[in-house]
C-alpha positions as YAML, in Angstrom:
chain: A
units: angstrom
residues:
- id: 1
  name: ALA
  ca: [-83.80, 1.05, 16.31]
- id: 2
  name: PRO
  ca: [-82.39, -2.42, 15.01]
- id: 3
  name: VAL
  ca: [-80.33, -2.14, 11.84]
- id: 4
  name: MET
  ca: [-82.11, -3.44, 8.71]
- id: 5
  name: ALA
  ca: [-80.45, -6.41, 7.07]
- id: 6
  name: ALA
  ca: [-79.37, -5.71, 3.57]
- id: 7
  name: VAL
  ca: [-80.96, -7.82, 1.16]
- id: 8
  name: LEU
  ca: [-79.21, -7.57, -2.31]
- id: 9
  name: THR
  ca: [-80.64, -9.11, -5.51]
- id: 10
  name: LEU
  ca: [-78.57, -9.28, -8.63]
- id: 11
  name: THR
  ca: [-80.59, -7.97, -11.46]
- id: 12
  name: GLY
  ca: [-81.11, -9.19, -15.05]
- id: 13
  name: ILE
  ca: [-82.85, -7.64, -18.12]
- id: 14
  name: ASN
  ca: [-86.25, -8.53, -16.92]
- id: 15
  name: ASP
  ca: [-85.64, -6.06, -13.94]
- id: 16
  name: LEU
  ca: [-85.58, -2.90, -16.06]
- id: 17
  name: LYS
  ca: [-89.00, -1.78, -15.00]
- id: 18
  name: ARG
  ca: [-87.96, -1.83, -11.30]
- id: 19
  name: VAL
  ca: [-84.49, -0.37, -11.80]
- id: 20
  name: ALA
  ca: [-85.31, 2.47, -14.17]
- id: 21
  name: PRO
  ca: [-87.27, 4.55, -11.53]
- id: 22
  name: LEU
  ca: [-84.58, 4.20, -9.01]
- id: 23
  name: VAL
  ca: [-81.91, 5.29, -11.51]
- id: 24
  name: ALA
  ca: [-83.97, 8.15, -12.50]
- id: 25
  name: VAL
  ca: [-84.56, 9.30, -8.84]
- id: 26
  name: PHE
  ca: [-80.91, 8.97, -8.13]
- id: 27
  name: HIS
  ca: [-79.87, 11.04, -11.11]
- id: 28
  name: LEU
  ca: [-82.37, 13.77, -10.09]
- id: 29
  name: LYS
  ca: [-81.03, 13.78, -6.49]
- id: 30
  name: VAL
  ca: [-77.43, 14.26, -7.64]
- id: 31
  name: SER
  ca: [-78.24, 16.76, -10.29]
- id: 32
  name: LEU
  ca: [-77.12, 14.61, -13.31]
- id: 33
  name: THR
  ca: [-78.78, 15.90, -16.41]
- id: 34
  name: THR
  ca: [-79.24, 12.48, -18.26]
- id: 35
  name: SER
  ca: [-82.31, 11.73, -20.47]
- id: 36
  name: ASP
  ca: [-84.71, 8.86, -20.03]
- id: 37
  name: PRO
  ca: [-83.47, 7.19, -23.28]
- id: 38
  name: HIS
  ca: [-79.87, 7.60, -22.09]
- id: 39
  name: ARG
  ca: [-80.42, 6.21, -18.66]
- id: 40
  name: LYS
  ca: [-82.38, 3.23, -20.16]
- id: 41
  name: ALA
  ca: [-79.87, 2.37, -22.76]
- id: 42
  name: ALA
  ca: [-77.02, 2.41, -20.25]
- id: 43
  name: THR
  ca: [-78.96, 0.45, -17.64]
- id: 44
  name: THR
  ca: [-80.00, -2.17, -20.20]
- id: 45
  name: LYS
  ca: [-76.40, -2.72, -21.05]
- id: 46
  name: LEU
  ca: [-75.67, -3.38, -17.30]
- id: 47
  name: LEU
  ca: [-78.73, -5.60, -16.90]
- id: 48
  name: ASP
  ca: [-78.05, -7.65, -20.04]
- id: 49
  name: GLY
  ca: [-75.40, -9.87, -18.59]
- id: 50
  name: THR
  ca: [-72.22, -7.88, -19.27]
- id: 51
  name: PRO
  ca: [-69.01, -8.97, -17.63]
- id: 52
  name: LEU
  ca: [-68.12, -5.39, -17.17]
- id: 53
  name: GLY
  ca: [-70.58, -4.86, -14.26]
- id: 54
  name: ALA
  ca: [-73.68, -5.64, -12.40]
- id: 55
  name: LEU
  ca: [-76.61, -3.99, -10.66]
- id: 56
  name: TYR
  ca: [-78.01, -5.17, -7.39]
- id: 57
  name: LEU
  ca: [-81.50, -4.12, -5.97]
- id: 58
  name: ILE
  ca: [-81.64, -3.27, -2.31]
- id: 59
  name: GLY
  ca: [-84.53, -4.42, -0.32]
- id: 60
  name: PRO
  ca: [-87.35, -6.82, -1.23]
- id: 61
  name: SER
  ca: [-87.09, -7.64, -4.86]
- id: 62
  name: ALA
  ca: [-90.90, -6.95, -5.37]
- id: 63
  name: ALA
  ca: [-90.60, -3.46, -3.98]
- id: 64
  name: PRO
  ca: [-86.84, -2.38, -3.82]
- id: 65
  name: VAL
  ca: [-85.83, 0.66, -1.84]
- id: 66
  name: GLY
  ca: [-82.47, 1.30, -3.73]
- id: 67
  name: HIS
  ca: [-79.83, 0.06, -5.97]
- id: 68
  name: ILE
  ca: [-75.99, -0.34, -6.26]
- id: 69
  name: ALA
  ca: [-74.44, -0.30, -9.77]
- id: 70
  name: ILE
  ca: [-71.00, -1.85, -10.05]
- id: 71
  name: SER
  ca: [-68.44, -1.69, -12.76]
- id: 72
  name: HIS
  ca: [-65.42, -3.99, -12.89]
- id: 73
  name: GLY
  ca: [-61.83, -3.45, -14.07]
- id: 74
  name: LEU
  ca: [-58.28, -4.71, -13.48]
- id: 75
  name: SER
  ca: [-55.47, -2.89, -11.62]
- id: 76
  name: ILE
  ca: [-51.85, -3.56, -11.45]
- id: 77
  name: GLU
  ca: [-51.43, -1.26, -8.42]
- id: 78
  name: PHE
  ca: [-54.14, -3.13, -6.47]
- id: 79
  name: GLY
  ca: [-52.99, -6.58, -7.74]
- id: 80
  name: GLY
  ca: [-55.92, -7.76, -9.70]
- id: 81
  name: ALA
  ca: [-59.67, -7.10, -10.02]
- id: 82
  name: TYR
  ca: [-61.25, -3.89, -8.65]
- id: 83
  name: SER
  ca: [-64.80, -2.84, -8.67]
- id: 84
  name: LEU
  ca: [-66.12, 0.76, -8.89]
- id: 85
  name: ILE
  ca: [-69.42, 1.71, -7.19]
- id: 86
  name: ASP
  ca: [-70.95, 3.67, -10.04]
- id: 87
  name: GLU
  ca: [-74.26, 4.33, -8.19]
- id: 88
  name: PHE
  ca: [-75.43, 3.99, -4.82]
- id: 89
  name: PHE
  ca: [-78.84, 4.94, -3.74]
- id: 90
  name: ILE
  ca: [-81.49, 4.24, -1.14]
- id: 91
  name: ARG
  ca: [-84.70, 6.11, -0.80]
- id: 92
  name: PRO
  ca: [-84.25, 8.87, 1.85]
- id: 93
  name: PRO
  ca: [-86.89, 7.73, 4.34]
- id: 94
  name: ILE
  ca: [-84.94, 4.39, 4.55]
- id: 95
  name: SER
  ca: [-81.32, 5.61, 4.12]
- id: 96
  name: SER
  ca: [-80.93, 6.70, 7.59]
- id: 97
  name: LYS
  ca: [-81.84, 3.27, 9.26]
- id: 98
  name: GLY
  ca: [-78.41, 1.54, 8.78]
- id: 99
  name: LEU
  ca: [-79.34, 0.04, 5.59]
- id: 100
  name: SER
  ca: [-76.79, 2.01, 3.73]
- id: 101
  name: ALA
  ca: [-73.85, 0.79, 5.72]
- id: 102
  name: GLU
  ca: [-75.31, -2.91, 5.76]
- id: 103
  name: SER
  ca: [-75.64, -2.60, 1.88]
- id: 104
  name: LEU
  ca: [-72.10, -1.38, 1.23]
- id: 105
  name: LEU
  ca: [-70.60, -4.11, 3.57]
- id: 106
  name: THR
  ca: [-72.76, -6.79, 1.98]
- id: 107
  name: VAL
  ca: [-71.80, -5.86, -1.54]
- id: 108
  name: CYS
  ca: [-68.16, -5.76, -0.60]
- id: 109
  name: LYS
  ca: [-68.36, -9.43, 0.80]
- id: 110
  name: LEU
  ca: [-70.17, -10.54, -2.67]
- id: 111
  name: LEU
  ca: [-67.37, -8.81, -4.53]
- id: 112
  name: GLU
  ca: [-64.46, -10.25, -2.39]
- id: 113
  name: ALA
  ca: [-65.84, -13.67, -2.73]
- id: 114
  name: ASN
  ca: [-65.68, -13.24, -6.51]
- id: 115
  name: GLY
  ca: [-61.97, -12.22, -6.35]
- id: 116
  name: THR
  ca: [-62.11, -8.36, -6.25]
- id: 117
  name: ARG
  ca: [-59.21, -6.93, -4.48]
- id: 118
  name: SER
  ca: [-60.34, -3.33, -3.95]
- id: 119
  name: VAL
  ca: [-63.52, -1.29, -4.29]
- id: 120
  name: HIS
  ca: [-63.61, 2.39, -5.33]
- id: 121
  name: LEU
  ca: [-66.35, 4.98, -5.41]
- id: 122
  name: GLU
  ca: [-66.95, 8.57, -6.08]
- id: 123
  name: VAL
  ca: [-68.42, 11.01, -3.56]
- id: 124
  name: ALA
  ca: [-69.24, 14.75, -3.85]
- id: 125
  name: ASN
  ca: [-66.84, 17.01, -1.98]
- id: 126
  name: ALA
  ca: [-69.80, 18.67, -0.12]
- id: 127
  name: ASN
  ca: [-71.66, 15.47, 0.88]
- id: 128
  name: GLU
  ca: [-70.40, 15.25, 4.48]
- id: 129
  name: THR
  ca: [-73.05, 12.51, 5.33]
- id: 130
  name: ALA
  ca: [-71.58, 10.24, 2.59]
- id: 131
  name: HIS
  ca: [-68.15, 10.85, 3.57]
- id: 132
  name: GLN
  ca: [-69.04, 9.74, 7.10]
- id: 133
  name: LEU
  ca: [-70.76, 6.68, 5.83]
- id: 134
  name: TYR
  ca: [-67.97, 5.68, 3.55]
- id: 135
  name: SER
  ca: [-65.38, 6.28, 6.23]
- id: 136
  name: ARG
  ca: [-67.33, 4.04, 8.79]
- id: 137
  name: CYS
  ca: [-67.52, 1.32, 6.12]
- id: 138
  name: GLY
  ca: [-63.66, 1.43, 5.70]
- id: 139
  name: TYR
  ca: [-63.33, 3.65, 2.73]
- id: 140
  name: SER
  ca: [-60.62, 6.41, 2.69]
- id: 141
  name: LEU
  ca: [-59.69, 9.38, 0.43]
- id: 142
  name: ARG
  ca: [-56.61, 8.77, -1.58]
- id: 143
  name: THR
  ca: [-54.06, 11.35, -0.95]
- id: 144
  name: ASN
  ca: [-52.41, 13.06, -3.72]
- id: 145
  name: TYR
  ca: [-54.74, 11.65, -6.33]
- id: 146
  name: HIS
  ca: [-57.86, 13.09, -8.10]
- id: 147
  name: LEU
  ca: [-60.14, 11.24, -10.43]
- id: 148
  name: MET
  ca: [-60.09, 12.78, -13.76]
- id: 149
  name: ASN
  ca: [-62.41, 12.13, -16.75]
- id: 150
  name: LYS
  ca: [-62.55, 12.34, -20.57]
- id: 151
  name: GLU
  ca: [-65.72, 11.50, -22.39]
- id: 152
  name: LEU
  ca: [-65.24, 9.71, -25.80]
- id: 153
  name: ASN
  ca: [-67.65, 9.56, -28.76]
...
C-alpha cells in the first residue's frame, strides 16, 4: 500500500474544538489522568500563539486524524534551539499506514527550517512499536541518561 502523505496544519486558538478530542483520546490511550479543564487550559495556551511551542494537526484540517504538540527550548550541549515532541498521536486505524513516520519526518523538516538543532521525545519503555518507529525515523536512546521530572506549583 502506498504511504500516506503527511499533511500538517499549524493550529491557532480557533482550532480548539478540533484539537481537544484528539488530546483527550491520546491521554486516555497512554493512561494520563488529566481532567478535561486541565487539558483545555494547557491546550489553549499552546494554541494561543505562545513562542514556547506549537501544535500541528495531522491529516485534512477539516477532519484531522492526529496531532503533534511541540515545545521549544535552548540547549548549550546541542548548540542552540531544540524541540520536544510533547504529544504525538494518530488514530489507530490510520497509524499503521506509514503516516506516523511521514508525520515525524515532516515536522522535523519544518523545525529544522526554523533553526531547531535537535528534537527530543519520550517513549514508554514497553512501547516496542513506538521504539521501532522512532528508530526508523533517526531517533536513538541516549545512553547513560534518564529524563527526570519535578512538578512545580
